[in-house]
PDB file of C-alpha atoms in Angstrom:
ATOM      1  CA  UNK A  20     -13.969   6.522  14.438  1.00 81.00           C
ATOM      2  CA  UNK A  21     -12.912   3.176  15.913  1.00 91.00           C
ATOM      3  CA  UNK A  22     -13.616   1.185  12.740  1.00 94.00           C
ATOM      4  CA  UNK A  23     -11.602   3.625  10.625  1.00 92.00           C
ATOM      5  CA  UNK A  24      -8.760   3.452  13.146  1.00 92.00           C
ATOM      6  CA  UNK A  25      -8.762  -0.351  13.024  1.00 95.00           C
ATOM      7  CA  UNK A  26      -8.915  -0.517   9.220  1.00 96.00           C
ATOM      8  CA  UNK A  27      -6.240   2.079   8.547  1.00 95.00           C
ATOM      9  CA  UNK A  28      -4.036   0.537  11.246  1.00 95.00           C
ATOM     10  CA  UNK A  29      -4.429  -2.911   9.712  1.00 97.00           C
ATOM     11  CA  UNK A  30      -3.800  -1.487   6.229  1.00 96.00           C
ATOM     12  CA  UNK A  31      -0.617   0.215   7.410  1.00 96.00           C
ATOM     13  CA  UNK A  32       0.519  -2.935   9.226  1.00 97.00           C
ATOM     14  CA  UNK A  33       0.004  -5.115   6.138  1.00 97.00           C
ATOM     15  CA  UNK A  34       1.963  -2.693   3.946  1.00 97.00           C
ATOM     16  CA  UNK A  35       4.869  -2.401   6.351  1.00 96.00           C
ATOM     17  CA  UNK A  36       4.983  -6.075   7.399  1.00 97.00           C
ATOM     18  CA  UNK A  37       5.028  -7.408   3.851  1.00 96.00           C
ATOM     19  CA  UNK A  38       7.560  -4.871   2.616  1.00 94.00           C
ATOM     20  CA  UNK A  39      10.007  -4.866   5.538  1.00 94.00           C
ATOM     21  CA  UNK A  40       9.208  -8.217   7.141  1.00 94.00           C
ATOM     22  CA  UNK A  41       8.328 -10.750   4.482  1.00 96.00           C
ATOM     23  CA  UNK A  42       9.961  -9.478   1.272  1.00 94.00           C
ATOM     24  CA  UNK A  43      13.127  -8.181   2.918  1.00 93.00           C
ATOM     25  CA  UNK A  44      13.688 -11.446   4.764  1.00 95.00           C
ATOM     26  CA  UNK A  45      12.950 -13.605   1.736  1.00 96.00           C
ATOM     27  CA  UNK A  46      15.595 -11.767  -0.267  1.00 94.00           C
ATOM     28  CA  UNK A  47      17.974 -11.979   2.682  1.00 94.00           C
ATOM     29  CA  UNK A  48      17.617 -15.753   3.073  1.00 95.00           C
ATOM     30  CA  UNK A  49      17.000 -17.186  -0.392  1.00 96.00           C
ATOM     31  CA  UNK A  50      18.783 -16.680  -3.696  1.00 95.00           C
ATOM     32  CA  UNK A  51      17.352 -13.741  -5.629  1.00 91.00           C
ATOM     33  CA  UNK A  52      15.500 -15.873  -8.200  1.00 91.00           C
ATOM     34  CA  UNK A  53      13.820 -18.080  -5.572  1.00 95.00           C
ATOM     35  CA  UNK A  54      12.932 -15.112  -3.363  1.00 95.00           C
ATOM     36  CA  UNK A  55      11.365 -13.429  -6.396  1.00 91.00           C
ATOM     37  CA  UNK A  56       9.288 -16.524  -7.139  1.00 93.00           C
ATOM     38  CA  UNK A  57       8.018 -16.754  -3.562  1.00 96.00           C
ATOM     39  CA  UNK A  58       7.283 -13.036  -3.372  1.00 94.00           C
ATOM     40  CA  UNK A  59       5.414 -13.200  -6.682  1.00 92.00           C
ATOM     41  CA  UNK A  60       3.355 -16.118  -5.345  1.00 95.00           C
ATOM     42  CA  UNK A  61       2.427 -14.061  -2.254  1.00 96.00           C
ATOM     43  CA  UNK A  62       1.473 -10.927  -4.188  1.00 96.00           C
ATOM     44  CA  UNK A  63      -2.171 -11.850  -4.927  1.00 96.00           C
ATOM     45  CA  UNK A  64      -2.965 -12.302  -1.229  1.00 97.00           C
ATOM     46  CA  UNK A  65      -0.962  -9.229  -0.226  1.00 97.00           C
ATOM     47  CA  UNK A  66      -2.672  -6.969  -2.724  1.00 97.00           C
ATOM     48  CA  UNK A  67      -6.147  -8.439  -2.078  1.00 97.00           C
ATOM     49  CA  UNK A  68      -5.881  -7.814   1.665  1.00 98.00           C
ATOM     50  CA  UNK A  69      -4.176  -4.411   1.387  1.00 97.00           C
ATOM     51  CA  UNK A  70      -6.544  -3.087  -1.287  1.00 97.00           C
ATOM     52  CA  UNK A  71      -9.625  -4.401   0.559  1.00 97.00           C
ATOM     53  CA  UNK A  72      -8.563  -2.712   3.794  1.00 97.00           C
ATOM     54  CA  UNK A  73      -7.763   0.455   1.849  1.00 97.00           C
ATOM     55  CA  UNK A  74     -11.120   0.502   0.096  1.00 97.00           C
ATOM     56  CA  UNK A  75     -13.011   0.084   3.368  1.00 97.00           C
ATOM     57  CA  UNK A  76     -10.946   2.702   5.219  1.00 96.00           C
ATOM     58  CA  UNK A  77     -11.272   5.146   2.322  1.00 96.00           C
ATOM     59  CA  UNK A  78     -15.038   4.614   2.091  1.00 96.00           C
ATOM     60  CA  UNK A  79     -15.420   5.341   5.810  1.00 95.00           C
ATOM     61  CA  UNK A  80     -13.304   8.450   5.520  1.00 93.00           C
ATOM     62  CA  UNK A  81     -15.328   9.617   2.516  1.00 94.00           C
ATOM     63  CA  UNK A  82     -18.583   9.179   4.458  1.00 94.00           C
ATOM     64  CA  UNK A  83     -17.278  10.828   7.632  1.00 90.00           C
ATOM     65  CA  UNK A  84     -15.255  13.735   6.274  1.00 86.00           C
ATOM     66  CA  UNK A  85     -16.081  17.004   8.014  1.00 86.00           C
ATOM     67  CA  UNK A  86     -13.660  19.652   6.851  1.00 89.00           C
ATOM     68  CA  UNK A  87     -10.832  20.495   4.469  1.00 90.00           C
ATOM     69  CA  UNK A  88      -8.281  18.535   6.493  1.00 90.00           C
ATOM     70  CA  UNK A  89     -10.402  15.395   6.221  1.00 90.00           C
ATOM     71  CA  UNK A  90     -10.802  16.042   2.497  1.00 93.00           C
ATOM     72  CA  UNK A  91      -7.042  16.483   2.090  1.00 93.00           C
ATOM     73  CA  UNK A  92      -6.477  13.218   3.964  1.00 93.00           C
ATOM     74  CA  UNK A  93      -9.088  11.548   1.755  1.00 95.00           C
ATOM     75  CA  UNK A  94      -7.260  12.691  -1.386  1.00 96.00           C
ATOM     76  CA  UNK A  95      -3.915  11.454  -0.035  1.00 96.00           C
ATOM     77  CA  UNK A  96      -5.401   8.143   1.061  1.00 96.00           C
ATOM     78  CA  UNK A  97      -7.130   7.715  -2.318  1.00 97.00           C
ATOM     79  CA  UNK A  98      -3.844   8.359  -4.121  1.00 97.00           C
ATOM     80  CA  UNK A  99      -2.157   5.747  -1.921  1.00 97.00           C
ATOM     81  CA  UNK A 100      -4.896   3.266  -2.770  1.00 97.00           C
ATOM     82  CA  UNK A 101      -4.577   4.009  -6.491  1.00 97.00           C
ATOM     83  CA  UNK A 102      -0.792   3.631  -6.316  1.00 97.00           C
ATOM     84  CA  UNK A 103      -1.161   0.313  -4.555  1.00 96.00           C
ATOM     85  CA  UNK A 104      -3.771  -0.966  -7.026  1.00 97.00           C
ATOM     86  CA  UNK A 105      -1.653   0.063 -10.010  1.00 97.00           C
ATOM     87  CA  UNK A 106       0.872  -2.685  -9.335  1.00 96.00           C
ATOM     88  CA  UNK A 107      -1.358  -5.756  -9.734  1.00 96.00           C
ATOM     89  CA  UNK A 108      -3.521  -4.111 -12.387  1.00 97.00           C
ATOM     90  CA  UNK A 109      -0.875  -2.473 -14.580  1.00 97.00           C
ATOM     91  CA  UNK A 110       2.714  -3.037 -13.504  1.00 97.00           C
ATOM     92  CA  UNK A 111       2.753  -6.790 -12.835  1.00 95.00           C
ATOM     93  CA  UNK A 112       1.139  -7.705 -16.174  1.00 96.00           C
ATOM     94  CA  UNK A 113       3.746  -5.570 -17.936  1.00 96.00           C
ATOM     95  CA  UNK A 114       6.541  -7.154 -15.881  1.00 95.00           C
ATOM     96  CA  UNK A 115       5.363 -10.637 -16.890  1.00 93.00           C
ATOM     97  CA  UNK A 116       6.324  -9.827 -20.478  1.00 95.00           C
ATOM     98  CA  UNK A 117       9.986  -9.333 -19.486  1.00 95.00           C
ATOM     99  CA  UNK A 118      12.520 -11.692 -17.981  1.00 91.00           C
ATOM    100  CA  UNK A 119      13.894 -10.783 -14.550  1.00 89.00           C
ATOM    101  CA  UNK A 120      17.208  -9.004 -14.861  1.00 89.00           C
ATOM    102  CA  UNK A 121      16.360  -7.223 -18.118  1.00 95.00           C
ATOM    103  CA  UNK A 122      16.349  -3.411 -18.233  1.00 97.00           C
ATOM    104  CA  UNK A 123      12.577  -3.275 -18.874  1.00 97.00           C
ATOM    105  CA  UNK A 124      11.858  -5.574 -15.936  1.00 95.00           C
ATOM    106  CA  UNK A 125      14.144  -3.509 -13.708  1.00 95.00           C
ATOM    107  CA  UNK A 126      12.435  -0.266 -14.756  1.00 97.00           C
ATOM    108  CA  UNK A 127       8.963  -1.670 -14.039  1.00 97.00           C
ATOM    109  CA  UNK A 128      10.149  -3.153 -10.755  1.00 95.00           C
ATOM    110  CA  UNK A 129      11.480   0.275  -9.765  1.00 96.00           C
ATOM    111  CA  UNK A 130       8.119   1.862 -10.560  1.00 97.00           C
ATOM    112  CA  UNK A 131       6.367  -0.815  -8.499  1.00 96.00           C
ATOM    113  CA  UNK A 132       8.690  -0.201  -5.544  1.00 95.00           C
ATOM    114  CA  UNK A 133       8.186   3.574  -5.789  1.00 97.00           C
ATOM    115  CA  UNK A 134       4.394   3.169  -5.806  1.00 97.00           C
ATOM    116  CA  UNK A 135       4.583   0.869  -2.789  1.00 96.00           C
ATOM    117  CA  UNK A 136       6.883   3.296  -0.967  1.00 96.00           C
ATOM    118  CA  UNK A 137       4.456   6.119  -1.639  1.00 97.00           C
ATOM    119  CA  UNK A 138       1.624   4.043  -0.119  1.00 97.00           C
ATOM    120  CA  UNK A 139       3.796   3.084   2.866  1.00 96.00           C
ATOM    121  CA  UNK A 140       4.224   6.773   3.664  1.00 96.00           C
ATOM    122  CA  UNK A 141       0.905   8.245   2.512  1.00 97.00           C
ATOM    123  CA  UNK A 142      -1.434   5.895   4.409  1.00 96.00           C
ATOM    124  CA  UNK A 143      -0.080   6.626   7.897  1.00 95.00           C
ATOM    125  CA  UNK A 144       0.285  10.341   7.129  1.00 95.00           C
ATOM    126  CA  UNK A 145      -3.348  10.587   5.966  1.00 93.00           C
ATOM    127  CA  UNK A 146      -4.559   8.627   8.974  1.00 92.00           C
ATOM    128  CA  UNK A 147      -2.602  10.824  11.375  1.00 92.00           C
ATOM    129  CA  UNK A 148      -4.275  13.905   9.895  1.00 90.00           C
ATOM    130  CA  UNK A 149      -7.704  12.340  10.405  1.00 88.00           C
ATOM    131  CA  UNK A 150      -7.090  10.839  13.824  1.00 84.00           C
ATOM    132  CA  UNK A 151      -5.397  13.971  15.137  1.00 83.00           C
ATOM    133  CA  UNK A 152      -8.378  15.958  13.884  1.00 68.00           C
ATOM    134  CA  UNK A 153     -10.842  13.620  15.624  1.00 60.00           C
ATOM    135  CA  UNK A 154      -9.165  14.269  18.998  1.00 61.00           C
ATOM    136  CA  UNK A 155      -9.563  18.050  18.727  1.00 58.00           C
TER     137      UNK A 155
END
């Protein structure tokens, strides 16, 4: 499953690099408002790349699943993909209706961060289940 390995590795790398490399450093260097503006400007590319990699990896896993462990990994990976897609499709449009710093904005931002954290954990866990299985 070399293509799956590449895609899920790239997907994981994009998630982790943007979250802990790009966003963390932006907020560490720039004032909060400016860092938020830059991060918001980067979101379309981040989500397009991450969701595209996730869709391809999930499609390959769906086509190649062989047993219940692969199916469980597919469910987990699909949930991670749905959580990731929820932010640009649902959360960000709702956030746009609220000014940064307001309670509603903060609540939606917290939901967005929780969904991203879930994906950060679920994608590598699902891939480890699949890749460990493929070595047996």
